[in-house]
Coordinates of C-alpha atoms in Angstrom, one line a residue:
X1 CA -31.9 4.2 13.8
X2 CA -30.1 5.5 16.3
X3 CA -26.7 4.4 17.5
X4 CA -26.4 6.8 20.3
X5 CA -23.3 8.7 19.2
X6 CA -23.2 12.6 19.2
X7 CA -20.5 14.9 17.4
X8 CA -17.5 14.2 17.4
X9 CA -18.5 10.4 18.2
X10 CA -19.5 10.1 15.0
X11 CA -17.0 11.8 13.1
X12 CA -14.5 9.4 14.9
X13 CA -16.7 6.4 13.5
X14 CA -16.9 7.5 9.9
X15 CA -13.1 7.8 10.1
X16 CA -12.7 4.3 11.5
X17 CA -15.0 2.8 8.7
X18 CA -13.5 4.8 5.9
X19 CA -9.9 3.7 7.2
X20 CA -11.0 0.2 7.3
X21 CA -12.5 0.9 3.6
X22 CA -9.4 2.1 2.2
X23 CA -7.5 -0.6 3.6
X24 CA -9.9 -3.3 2.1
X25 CA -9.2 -1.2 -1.5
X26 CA -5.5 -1.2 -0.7
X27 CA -4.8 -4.8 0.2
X28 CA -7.1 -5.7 -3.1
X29 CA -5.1 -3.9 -5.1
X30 CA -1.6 -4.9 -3.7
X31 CA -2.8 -8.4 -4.3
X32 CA -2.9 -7.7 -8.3
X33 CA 0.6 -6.6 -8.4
X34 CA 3.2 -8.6 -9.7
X35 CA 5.1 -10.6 -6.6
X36 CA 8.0 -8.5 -7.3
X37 CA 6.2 -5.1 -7.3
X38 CA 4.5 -6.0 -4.0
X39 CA 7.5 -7.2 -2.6
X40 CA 9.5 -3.8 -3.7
X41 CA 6.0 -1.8 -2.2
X42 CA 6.5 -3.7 1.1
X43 CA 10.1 -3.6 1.5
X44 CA 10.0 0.4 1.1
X45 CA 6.7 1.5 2.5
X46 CA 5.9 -0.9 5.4
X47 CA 8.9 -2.4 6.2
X48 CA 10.9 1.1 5.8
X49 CA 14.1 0.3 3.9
X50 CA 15.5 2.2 1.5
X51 CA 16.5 1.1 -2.3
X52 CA 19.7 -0.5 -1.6
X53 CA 18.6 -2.5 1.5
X54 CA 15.5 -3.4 -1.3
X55 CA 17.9 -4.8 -3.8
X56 CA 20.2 -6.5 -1.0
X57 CA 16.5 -7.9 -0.3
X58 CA 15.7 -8.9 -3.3
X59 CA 18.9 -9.8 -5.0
X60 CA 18.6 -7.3 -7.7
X61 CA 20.1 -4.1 -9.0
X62 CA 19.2 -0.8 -7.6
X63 CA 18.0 0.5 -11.0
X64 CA 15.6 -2.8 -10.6
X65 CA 14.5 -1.8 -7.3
X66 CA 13.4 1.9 -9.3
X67 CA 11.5 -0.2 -11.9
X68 CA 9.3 -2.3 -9.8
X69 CA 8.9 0.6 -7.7
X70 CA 7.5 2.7 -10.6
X71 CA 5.4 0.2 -12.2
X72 CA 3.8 -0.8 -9.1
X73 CA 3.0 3.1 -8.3
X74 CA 1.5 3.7 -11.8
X75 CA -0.4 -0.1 -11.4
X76 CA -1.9 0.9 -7.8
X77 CA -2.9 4.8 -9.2
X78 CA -4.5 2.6 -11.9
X79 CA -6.1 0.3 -9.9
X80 CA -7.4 2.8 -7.0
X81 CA -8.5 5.7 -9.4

């Protein structure tokens, strides 16, 4: 089957479908977190705020912020490996 794409066409494709892929994976595995893991991931990855603006968020401790954040790294190297 042919899908007419040539060269770099094709490498582009495979890229979009193996982003798409790990963002499936991703999402999966955020959604086994605990709420305040994801909420920690969130709040520093895709919404760009640092720890305290986190804790202010969350209405915990910094050192709280540190914990969910290195829980939820281990759980998502867990679940992704």
């Amino acid at each position: 089957i042919s899908l007419g794409l040539v060269g770099s066409e094709m490498c582009i494709e495979t890229d979009v479908i193996e982003r798409r892929e790990l963002s499936i994976l991703l999402n999966l595995a955020l959604a086994k977190l605990t709420h305040k893991q994801r909420q920690t991931i969130t709040a520093l990855y895709f919404d760009g705020l640092n720890g305290k603006e986190t804790a202010r968020m969350l209405n915990c401790a910094p050192c709280t912020v540190t914990k969910h954040h290195k829980l939820a790294l281990k759980n998502l190297k867990a679940k992704l490996a």
